[in-house]
mmCIF file of C-alpha atoms and ligand atoms in Angstrom:
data_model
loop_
_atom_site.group_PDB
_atom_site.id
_atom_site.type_symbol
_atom_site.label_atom_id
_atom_site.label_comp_id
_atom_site.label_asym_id
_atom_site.label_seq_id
_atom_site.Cartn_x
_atom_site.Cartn_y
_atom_site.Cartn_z
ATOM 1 C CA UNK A 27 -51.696 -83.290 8.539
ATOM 2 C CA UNK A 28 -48.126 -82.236 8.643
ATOM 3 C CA UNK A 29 -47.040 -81.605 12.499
ATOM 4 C CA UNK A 30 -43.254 -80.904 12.006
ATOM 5 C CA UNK A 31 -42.275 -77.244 10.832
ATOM 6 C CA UNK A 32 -40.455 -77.349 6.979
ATOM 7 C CA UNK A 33 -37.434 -75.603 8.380
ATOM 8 C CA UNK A 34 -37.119 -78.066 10.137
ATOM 9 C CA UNK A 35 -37.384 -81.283 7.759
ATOM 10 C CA UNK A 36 -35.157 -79.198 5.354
ATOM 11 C CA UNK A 37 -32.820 -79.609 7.833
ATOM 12 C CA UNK A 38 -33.237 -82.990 9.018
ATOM 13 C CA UNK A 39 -30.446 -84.821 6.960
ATOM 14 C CA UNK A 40 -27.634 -82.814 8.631
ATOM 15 C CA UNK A 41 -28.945 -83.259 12.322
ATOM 16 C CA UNK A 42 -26.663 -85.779 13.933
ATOM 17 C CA UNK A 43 -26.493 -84.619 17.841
ATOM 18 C CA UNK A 44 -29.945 -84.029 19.518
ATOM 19 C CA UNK A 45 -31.319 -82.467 23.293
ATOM 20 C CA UNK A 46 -34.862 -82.795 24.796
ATOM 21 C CA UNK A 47 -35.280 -80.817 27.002
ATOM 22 C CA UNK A 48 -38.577 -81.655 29.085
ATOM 23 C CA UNK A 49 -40.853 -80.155 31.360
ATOM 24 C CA UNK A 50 -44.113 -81.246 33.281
ATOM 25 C CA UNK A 51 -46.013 -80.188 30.490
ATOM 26 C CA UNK A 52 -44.588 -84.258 29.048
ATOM 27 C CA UNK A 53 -46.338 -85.558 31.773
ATOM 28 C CA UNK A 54 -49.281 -83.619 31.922
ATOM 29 C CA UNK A 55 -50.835 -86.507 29.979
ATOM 30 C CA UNK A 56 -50.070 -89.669 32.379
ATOM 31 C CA UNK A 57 -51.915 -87.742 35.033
ATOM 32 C CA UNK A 58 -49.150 -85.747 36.675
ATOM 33 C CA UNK A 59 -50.150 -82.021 37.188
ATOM 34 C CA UNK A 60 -47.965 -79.335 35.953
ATOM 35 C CA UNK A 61 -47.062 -76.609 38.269
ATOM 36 C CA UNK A 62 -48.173 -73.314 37.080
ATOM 37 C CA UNK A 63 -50.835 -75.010 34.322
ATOM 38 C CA UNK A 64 -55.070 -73.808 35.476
ATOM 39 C CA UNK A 65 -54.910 -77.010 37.335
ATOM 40 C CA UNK A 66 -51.230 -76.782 38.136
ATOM 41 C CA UNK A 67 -49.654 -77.509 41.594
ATOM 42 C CA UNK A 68 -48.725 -73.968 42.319
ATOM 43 C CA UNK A 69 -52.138 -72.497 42.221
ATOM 44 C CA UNK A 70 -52.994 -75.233 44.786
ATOM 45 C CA UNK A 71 -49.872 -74.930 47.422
ATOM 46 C CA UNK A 72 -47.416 -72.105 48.239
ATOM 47 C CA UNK A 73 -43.917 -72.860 46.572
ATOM 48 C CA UNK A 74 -42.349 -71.005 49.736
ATOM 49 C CA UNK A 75 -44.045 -73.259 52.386
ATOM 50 C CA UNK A 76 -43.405 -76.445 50.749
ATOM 51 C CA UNK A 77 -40.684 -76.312 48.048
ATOM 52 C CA UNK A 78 -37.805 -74.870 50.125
ATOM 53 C CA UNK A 79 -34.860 -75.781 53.002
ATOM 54 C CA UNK A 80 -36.815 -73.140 54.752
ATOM 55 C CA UNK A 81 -40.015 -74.719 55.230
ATOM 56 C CA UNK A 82 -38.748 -78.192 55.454
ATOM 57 C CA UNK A 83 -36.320 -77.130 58.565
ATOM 58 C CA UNK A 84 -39.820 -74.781 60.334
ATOM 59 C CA UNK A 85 -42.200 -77.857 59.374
ATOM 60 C CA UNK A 86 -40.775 -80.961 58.115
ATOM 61 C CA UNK A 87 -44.193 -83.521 58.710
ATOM 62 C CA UNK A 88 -46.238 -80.607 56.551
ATOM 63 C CA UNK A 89 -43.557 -80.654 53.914
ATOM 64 C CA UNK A 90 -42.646 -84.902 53.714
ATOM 65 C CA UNK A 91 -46.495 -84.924 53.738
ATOM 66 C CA UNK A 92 -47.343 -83.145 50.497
ATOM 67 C CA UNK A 93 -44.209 -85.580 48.922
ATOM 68 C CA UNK A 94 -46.033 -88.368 50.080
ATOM 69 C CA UNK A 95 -48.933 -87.246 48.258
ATOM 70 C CA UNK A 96 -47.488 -86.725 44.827
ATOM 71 C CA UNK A 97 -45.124 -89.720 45.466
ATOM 72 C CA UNK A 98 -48.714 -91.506 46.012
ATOM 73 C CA UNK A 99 -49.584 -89.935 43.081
ATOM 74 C CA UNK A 100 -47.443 -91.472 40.971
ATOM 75 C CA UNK A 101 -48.364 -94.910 41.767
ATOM 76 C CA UNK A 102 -50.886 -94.998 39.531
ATOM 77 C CA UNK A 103 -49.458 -92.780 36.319
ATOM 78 C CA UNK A 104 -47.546 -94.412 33.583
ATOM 79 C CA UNK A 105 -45.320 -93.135 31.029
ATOM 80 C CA UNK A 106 -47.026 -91.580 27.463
ATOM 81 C CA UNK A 107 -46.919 -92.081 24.260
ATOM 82 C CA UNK A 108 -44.509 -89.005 24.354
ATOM 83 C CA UNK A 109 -42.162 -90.484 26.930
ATOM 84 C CA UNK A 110 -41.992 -93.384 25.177
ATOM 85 C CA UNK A 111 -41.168 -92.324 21.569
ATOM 86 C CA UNK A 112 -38.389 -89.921 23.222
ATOM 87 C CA UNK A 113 -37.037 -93.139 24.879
ATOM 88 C CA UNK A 114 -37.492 -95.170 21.022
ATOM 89 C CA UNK A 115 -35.549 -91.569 19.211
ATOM 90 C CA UNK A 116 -31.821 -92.153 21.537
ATOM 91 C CA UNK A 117 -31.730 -95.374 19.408
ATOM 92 C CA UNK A 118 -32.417 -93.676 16.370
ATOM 93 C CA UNK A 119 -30.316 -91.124 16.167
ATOM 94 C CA UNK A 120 -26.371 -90.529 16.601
ATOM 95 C CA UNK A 121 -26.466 -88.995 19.724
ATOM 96 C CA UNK A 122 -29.088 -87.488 22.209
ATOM 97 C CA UNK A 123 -29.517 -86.248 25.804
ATOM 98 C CA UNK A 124 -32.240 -85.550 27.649
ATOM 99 C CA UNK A 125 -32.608 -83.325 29.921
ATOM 100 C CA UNK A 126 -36.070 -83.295 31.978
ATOM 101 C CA UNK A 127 -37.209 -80.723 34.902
ATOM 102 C CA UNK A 128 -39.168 -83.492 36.092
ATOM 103 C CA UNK A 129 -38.977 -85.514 39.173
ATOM 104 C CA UNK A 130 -41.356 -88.312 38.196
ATOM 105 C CA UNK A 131 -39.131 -90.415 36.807
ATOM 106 C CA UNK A 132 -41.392 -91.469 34.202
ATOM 107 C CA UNK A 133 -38.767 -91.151 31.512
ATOM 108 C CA UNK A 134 -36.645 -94.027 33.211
ATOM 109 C CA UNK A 135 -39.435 -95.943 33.147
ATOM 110 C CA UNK A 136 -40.121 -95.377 29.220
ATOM 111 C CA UNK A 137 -36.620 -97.046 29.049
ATOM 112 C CA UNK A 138 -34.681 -93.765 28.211
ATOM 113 C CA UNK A 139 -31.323 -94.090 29.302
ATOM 114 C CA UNK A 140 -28.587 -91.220 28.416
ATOM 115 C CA UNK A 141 -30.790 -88.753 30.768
ATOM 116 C CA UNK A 142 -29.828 -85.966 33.168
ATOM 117 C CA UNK A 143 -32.116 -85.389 36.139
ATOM 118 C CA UNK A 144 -31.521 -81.783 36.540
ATOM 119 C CA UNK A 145 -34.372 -81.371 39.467
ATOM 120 C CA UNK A 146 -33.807 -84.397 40.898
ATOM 121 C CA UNK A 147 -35.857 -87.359 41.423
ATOM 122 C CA UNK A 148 -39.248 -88.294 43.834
ATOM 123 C CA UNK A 149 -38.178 -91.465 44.029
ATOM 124 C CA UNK A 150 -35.250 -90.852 46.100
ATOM 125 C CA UNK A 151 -34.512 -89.340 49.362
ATOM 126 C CA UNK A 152 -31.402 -88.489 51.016
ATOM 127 C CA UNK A 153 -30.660 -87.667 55.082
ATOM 128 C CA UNK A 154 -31.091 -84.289 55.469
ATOM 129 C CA UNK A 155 -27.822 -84.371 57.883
ATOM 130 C CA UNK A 156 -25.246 -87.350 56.680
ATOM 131 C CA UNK A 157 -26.510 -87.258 53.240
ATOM 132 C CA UNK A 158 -27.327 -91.014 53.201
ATOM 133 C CA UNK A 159 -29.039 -92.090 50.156
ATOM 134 C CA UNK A 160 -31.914 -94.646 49.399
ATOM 135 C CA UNK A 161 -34.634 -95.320 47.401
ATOM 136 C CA UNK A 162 -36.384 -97.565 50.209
ATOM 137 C CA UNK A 163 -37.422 -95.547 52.612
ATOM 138 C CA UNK A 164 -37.454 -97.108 56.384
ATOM 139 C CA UNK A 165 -41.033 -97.382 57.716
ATOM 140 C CA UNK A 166 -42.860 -94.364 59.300
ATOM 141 C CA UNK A 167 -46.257 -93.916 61.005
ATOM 142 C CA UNK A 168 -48.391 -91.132 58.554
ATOM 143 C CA UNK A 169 -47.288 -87.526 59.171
ATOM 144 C CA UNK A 170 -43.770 -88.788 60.423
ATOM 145 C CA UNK A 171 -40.698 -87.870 59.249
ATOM 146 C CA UNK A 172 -38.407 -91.280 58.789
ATOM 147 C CA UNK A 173 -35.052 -91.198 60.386
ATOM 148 C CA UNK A 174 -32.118 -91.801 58.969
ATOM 149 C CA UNK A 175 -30.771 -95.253 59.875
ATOM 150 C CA UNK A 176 -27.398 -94.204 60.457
ATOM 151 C CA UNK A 177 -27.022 -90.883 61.832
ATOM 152 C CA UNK A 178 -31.015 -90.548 62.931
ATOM 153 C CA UNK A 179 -31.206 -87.334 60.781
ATOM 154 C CA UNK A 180 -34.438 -86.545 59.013
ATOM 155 C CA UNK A 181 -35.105 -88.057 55.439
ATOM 156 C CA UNK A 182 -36.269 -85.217 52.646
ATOM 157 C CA UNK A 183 -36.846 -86.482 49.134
ATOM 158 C CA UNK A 184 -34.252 -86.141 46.558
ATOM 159 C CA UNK A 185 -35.366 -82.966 44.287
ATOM 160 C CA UNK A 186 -34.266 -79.444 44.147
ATOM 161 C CA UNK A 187 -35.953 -77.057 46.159
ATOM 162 C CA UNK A 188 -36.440 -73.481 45.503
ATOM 163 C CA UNK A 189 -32.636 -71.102 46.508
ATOM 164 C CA UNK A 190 -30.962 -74.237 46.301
ATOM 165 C CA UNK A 191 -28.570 -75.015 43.299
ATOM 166 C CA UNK A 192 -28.359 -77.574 40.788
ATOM 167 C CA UNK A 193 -26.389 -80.898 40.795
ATOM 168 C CA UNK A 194 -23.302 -79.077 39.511
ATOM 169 C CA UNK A 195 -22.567 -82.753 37.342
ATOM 170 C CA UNK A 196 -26.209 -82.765 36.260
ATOM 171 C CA UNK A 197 -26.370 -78.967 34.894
ATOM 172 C CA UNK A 198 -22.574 -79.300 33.728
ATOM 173 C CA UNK A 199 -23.508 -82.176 30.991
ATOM 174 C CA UNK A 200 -26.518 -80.637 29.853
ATOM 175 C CA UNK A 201 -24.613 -77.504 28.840
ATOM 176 C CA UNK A 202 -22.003 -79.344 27.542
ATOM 177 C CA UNK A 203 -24.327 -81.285 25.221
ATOM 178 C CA UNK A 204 -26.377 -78.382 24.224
ATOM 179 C CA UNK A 205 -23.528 -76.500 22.881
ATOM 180 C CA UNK A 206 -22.445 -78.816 20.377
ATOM 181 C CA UNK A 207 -25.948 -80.007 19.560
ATOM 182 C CA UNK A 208 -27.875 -79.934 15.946
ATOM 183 C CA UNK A 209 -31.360 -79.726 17.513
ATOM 184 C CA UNK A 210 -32.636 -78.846 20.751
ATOM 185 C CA UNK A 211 -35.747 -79.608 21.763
ATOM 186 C CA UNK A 212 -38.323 -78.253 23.919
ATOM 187 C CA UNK A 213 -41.277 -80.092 25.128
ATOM 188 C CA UNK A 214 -43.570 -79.238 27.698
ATOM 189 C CA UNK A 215 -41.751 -76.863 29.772
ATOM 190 C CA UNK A 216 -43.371 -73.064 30.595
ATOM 191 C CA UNK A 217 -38.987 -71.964 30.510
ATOM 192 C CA UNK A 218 -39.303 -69.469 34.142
ATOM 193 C CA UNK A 219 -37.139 -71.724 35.722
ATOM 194 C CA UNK A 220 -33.611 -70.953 35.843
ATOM 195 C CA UNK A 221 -30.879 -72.227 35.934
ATOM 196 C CA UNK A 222 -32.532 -74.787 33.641
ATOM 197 C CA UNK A 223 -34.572 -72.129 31.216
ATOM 198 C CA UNK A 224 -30.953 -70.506 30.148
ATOM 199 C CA UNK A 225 -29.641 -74.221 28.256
ATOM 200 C CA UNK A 226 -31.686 -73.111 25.651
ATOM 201 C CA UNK A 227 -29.487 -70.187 24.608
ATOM 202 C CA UNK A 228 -26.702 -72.131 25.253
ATOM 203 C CA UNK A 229 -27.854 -74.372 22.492
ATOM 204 C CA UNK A 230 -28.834 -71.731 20.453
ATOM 205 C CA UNK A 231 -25.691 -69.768 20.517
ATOM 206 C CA UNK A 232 -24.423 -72.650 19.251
ATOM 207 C CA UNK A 233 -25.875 -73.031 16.349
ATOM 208 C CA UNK A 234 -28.673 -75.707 16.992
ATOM 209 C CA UNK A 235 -32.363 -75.639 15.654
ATOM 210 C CA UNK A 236 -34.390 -75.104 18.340
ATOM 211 C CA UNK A 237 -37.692 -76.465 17.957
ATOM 212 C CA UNK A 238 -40.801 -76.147 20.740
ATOM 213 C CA UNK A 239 -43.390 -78.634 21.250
ATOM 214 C CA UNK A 240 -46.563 -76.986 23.766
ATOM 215 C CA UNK A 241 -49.720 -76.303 23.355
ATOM 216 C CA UNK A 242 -49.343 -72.987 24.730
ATOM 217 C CA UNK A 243 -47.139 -69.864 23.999
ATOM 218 C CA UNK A 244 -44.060 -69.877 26.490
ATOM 219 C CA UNK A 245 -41.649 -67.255 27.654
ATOM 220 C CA UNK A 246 -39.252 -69.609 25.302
ATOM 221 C CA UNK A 247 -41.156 -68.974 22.119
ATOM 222 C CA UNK A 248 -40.194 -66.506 20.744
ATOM 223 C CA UNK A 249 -36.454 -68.031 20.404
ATOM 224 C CA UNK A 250 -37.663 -71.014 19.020
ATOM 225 C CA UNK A 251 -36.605 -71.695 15.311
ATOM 226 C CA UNK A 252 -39.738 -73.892 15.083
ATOM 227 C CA UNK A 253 -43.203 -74.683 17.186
ATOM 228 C CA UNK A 254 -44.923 -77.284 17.208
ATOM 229 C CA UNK A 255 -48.398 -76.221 18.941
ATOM 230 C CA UNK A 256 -49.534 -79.347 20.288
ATOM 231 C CA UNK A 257 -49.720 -81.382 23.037
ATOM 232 C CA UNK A 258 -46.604 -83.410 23.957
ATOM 233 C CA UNK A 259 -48.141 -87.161 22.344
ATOM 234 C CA UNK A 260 -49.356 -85.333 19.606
ATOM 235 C CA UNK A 261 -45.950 -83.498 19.117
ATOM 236 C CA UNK A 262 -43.468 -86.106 19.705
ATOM 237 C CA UNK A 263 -43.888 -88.862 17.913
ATOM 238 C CA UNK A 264 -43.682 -87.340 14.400
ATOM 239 C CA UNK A 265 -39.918 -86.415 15.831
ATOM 240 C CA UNK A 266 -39.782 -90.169 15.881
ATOM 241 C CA UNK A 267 -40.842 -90.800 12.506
ATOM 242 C CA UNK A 268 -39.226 -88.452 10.722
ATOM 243 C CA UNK A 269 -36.078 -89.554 12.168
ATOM 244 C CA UNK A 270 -36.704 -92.936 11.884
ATOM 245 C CA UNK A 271 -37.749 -92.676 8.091
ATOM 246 C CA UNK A 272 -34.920 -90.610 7.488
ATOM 247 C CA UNK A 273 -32.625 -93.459 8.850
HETATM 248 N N1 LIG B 22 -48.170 -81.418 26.337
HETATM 249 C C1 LIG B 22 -47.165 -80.498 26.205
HETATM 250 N N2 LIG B 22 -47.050 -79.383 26.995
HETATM 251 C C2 LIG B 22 -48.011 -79.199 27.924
HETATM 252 C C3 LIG B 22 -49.096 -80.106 28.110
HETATM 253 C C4 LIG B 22 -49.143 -81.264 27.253
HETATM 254 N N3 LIG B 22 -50.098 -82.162 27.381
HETATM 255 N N4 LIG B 22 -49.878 -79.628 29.122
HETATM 256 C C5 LIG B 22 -49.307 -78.456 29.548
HETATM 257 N N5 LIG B 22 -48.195 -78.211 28.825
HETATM 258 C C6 LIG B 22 -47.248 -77.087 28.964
HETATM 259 C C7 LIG B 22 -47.858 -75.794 29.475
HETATM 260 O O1 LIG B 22 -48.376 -75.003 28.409
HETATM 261 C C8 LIG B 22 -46.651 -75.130 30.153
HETATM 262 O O2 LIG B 22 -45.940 -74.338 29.224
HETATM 263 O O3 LIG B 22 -46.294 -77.477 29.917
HETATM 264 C C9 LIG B 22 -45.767 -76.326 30.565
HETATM 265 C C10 LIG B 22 -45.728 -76.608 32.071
HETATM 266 O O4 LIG B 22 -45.114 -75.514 32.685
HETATM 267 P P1 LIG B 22 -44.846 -75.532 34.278
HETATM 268 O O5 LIG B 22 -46.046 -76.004 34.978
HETATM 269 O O6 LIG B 22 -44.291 -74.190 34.596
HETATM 270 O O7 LIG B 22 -43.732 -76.679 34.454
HETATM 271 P P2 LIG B 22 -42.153 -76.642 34.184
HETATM 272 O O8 LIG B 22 -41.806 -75.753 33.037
HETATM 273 O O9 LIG B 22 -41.686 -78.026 34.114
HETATM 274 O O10 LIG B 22 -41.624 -75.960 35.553
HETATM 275 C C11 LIG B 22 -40.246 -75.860 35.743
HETATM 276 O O11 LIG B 22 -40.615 -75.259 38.029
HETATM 277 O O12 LIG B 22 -41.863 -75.575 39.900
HETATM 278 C C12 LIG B 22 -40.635 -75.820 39.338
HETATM 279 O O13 LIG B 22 -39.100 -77.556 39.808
HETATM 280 C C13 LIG B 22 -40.335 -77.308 39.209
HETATM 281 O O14 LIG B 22 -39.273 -78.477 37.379
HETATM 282 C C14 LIG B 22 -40.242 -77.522 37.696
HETATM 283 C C15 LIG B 22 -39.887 -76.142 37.187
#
């Protein structure tokens, strides 16, 4: 059965310059629960009391404790089949970025390499005061809060919470790239969030095919020059193939 949209394939030779953009919808498979999906994150916790400067300065142990849990989480997920034939399709083609929400960092480990981050990453954590880096944390009894070793400020994972902005080099190549792309893609992403739900115009006023892989209608849809209604390792490889066949 045919999975990729004619338009598209009809327009396959001339695409040199891709984007992927990604959402948790890509990782919905290896485990990872989306955010605003039936069994999504956001149904379970309040954004506002965990996602935010706000409630990390009123209750940091509450906040570093639900991070812990999905950092937990993601001891035991692997990337997809999806992941994985994104990280196969930068080789493939002339040039691609992608672009993922996500903060799993499950596209690193599918070996994809010319990424942007634009939420940030789970992995990491950064003093809340200095601004000190690492990926090690130091150790901390459950419930506590590690210190920072050189300024003793709190540690708060790397991501981007809710009211604060983007990393400005982060957001900068991703528009940059989507502007002068030949395809855009979107896969897995519900597109509320902004600043990261507006690179799709960007792409699309600039002439690129944008195509949407999701099981589910999105708020992006209608936009889209082609859907693919699937789910994400049912919808990416043939992206793979085609491109791959087309050589
Ligand atoms: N394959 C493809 N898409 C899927 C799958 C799947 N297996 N399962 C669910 N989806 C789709 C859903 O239909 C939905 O459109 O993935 C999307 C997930 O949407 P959200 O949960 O809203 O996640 P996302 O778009 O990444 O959220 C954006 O919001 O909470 C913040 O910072 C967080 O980066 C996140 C941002």
């Amino acid at each position: 059965m045919k999975t990729l949209p004619d338009s598209l394939l009809e327009r396959l030779p001339q695409i040199r310059s891709v984007c992927v953009m990604t959402g948790a919808g890509i990782s919905a498979e290896s485990g990872v629960p989306t955010f605003r999906g039936a069994e999504g994150l956001w149904k379970k916790f309040r954004p506002e009391e965990l996602a935010s400067i706000d409630a990390f300065l009123a209750n940091p142990e509450i906040v570093w404790e639900w991070y812990s849990y999905r950092r937990t989480l993601l001891e035991s997920v692997e990337p997809n089949a999806a992941h994985r034939a994104l990280a196969r399709l930068e080789a493939v083609v002339e040039s691609m970025l992608l672009i993922t929400q996500n903060v799993d960092g499950l596209h690193a480990l599918a070996g994809s390499k010319n990424m942007v981050e634009l939420h940030g990453n789970i992995r990491r954590s950064h003093c809340h005061a200095c601004g000190n880096s690492v990926t090690e944390l130091p150790r901390s009894e459950k419930g506590v809060v590690p210190v920072c070793e050189i300024c003793g400020g709190l540690y708060r994972p790397s991501v981007v919470w809710f009211g604060e902005i983007l990393p400005m080099e982060a957001f900068g190549r991703a528009e940059r790239a989507a502007k002068v792309c030949d395809l855009f893609v979107l896969v897995g992403t519900s597109g509320v969030v902004y600043p990261a739900a507006s690179i799709p115009f960007s792409a699309k006023s600039g002439g690129a095919y944008v195509l949407e892989i999701n099981p589910e209608e999105t708020e992006l849809s209608r936009y889209a020059d082609g859907i693919v209604r699937a789910l994400a390792t049912v919808g990416v490889p043939p992206l793979l193939e085609a491109f791959t066949q087309r050589g």
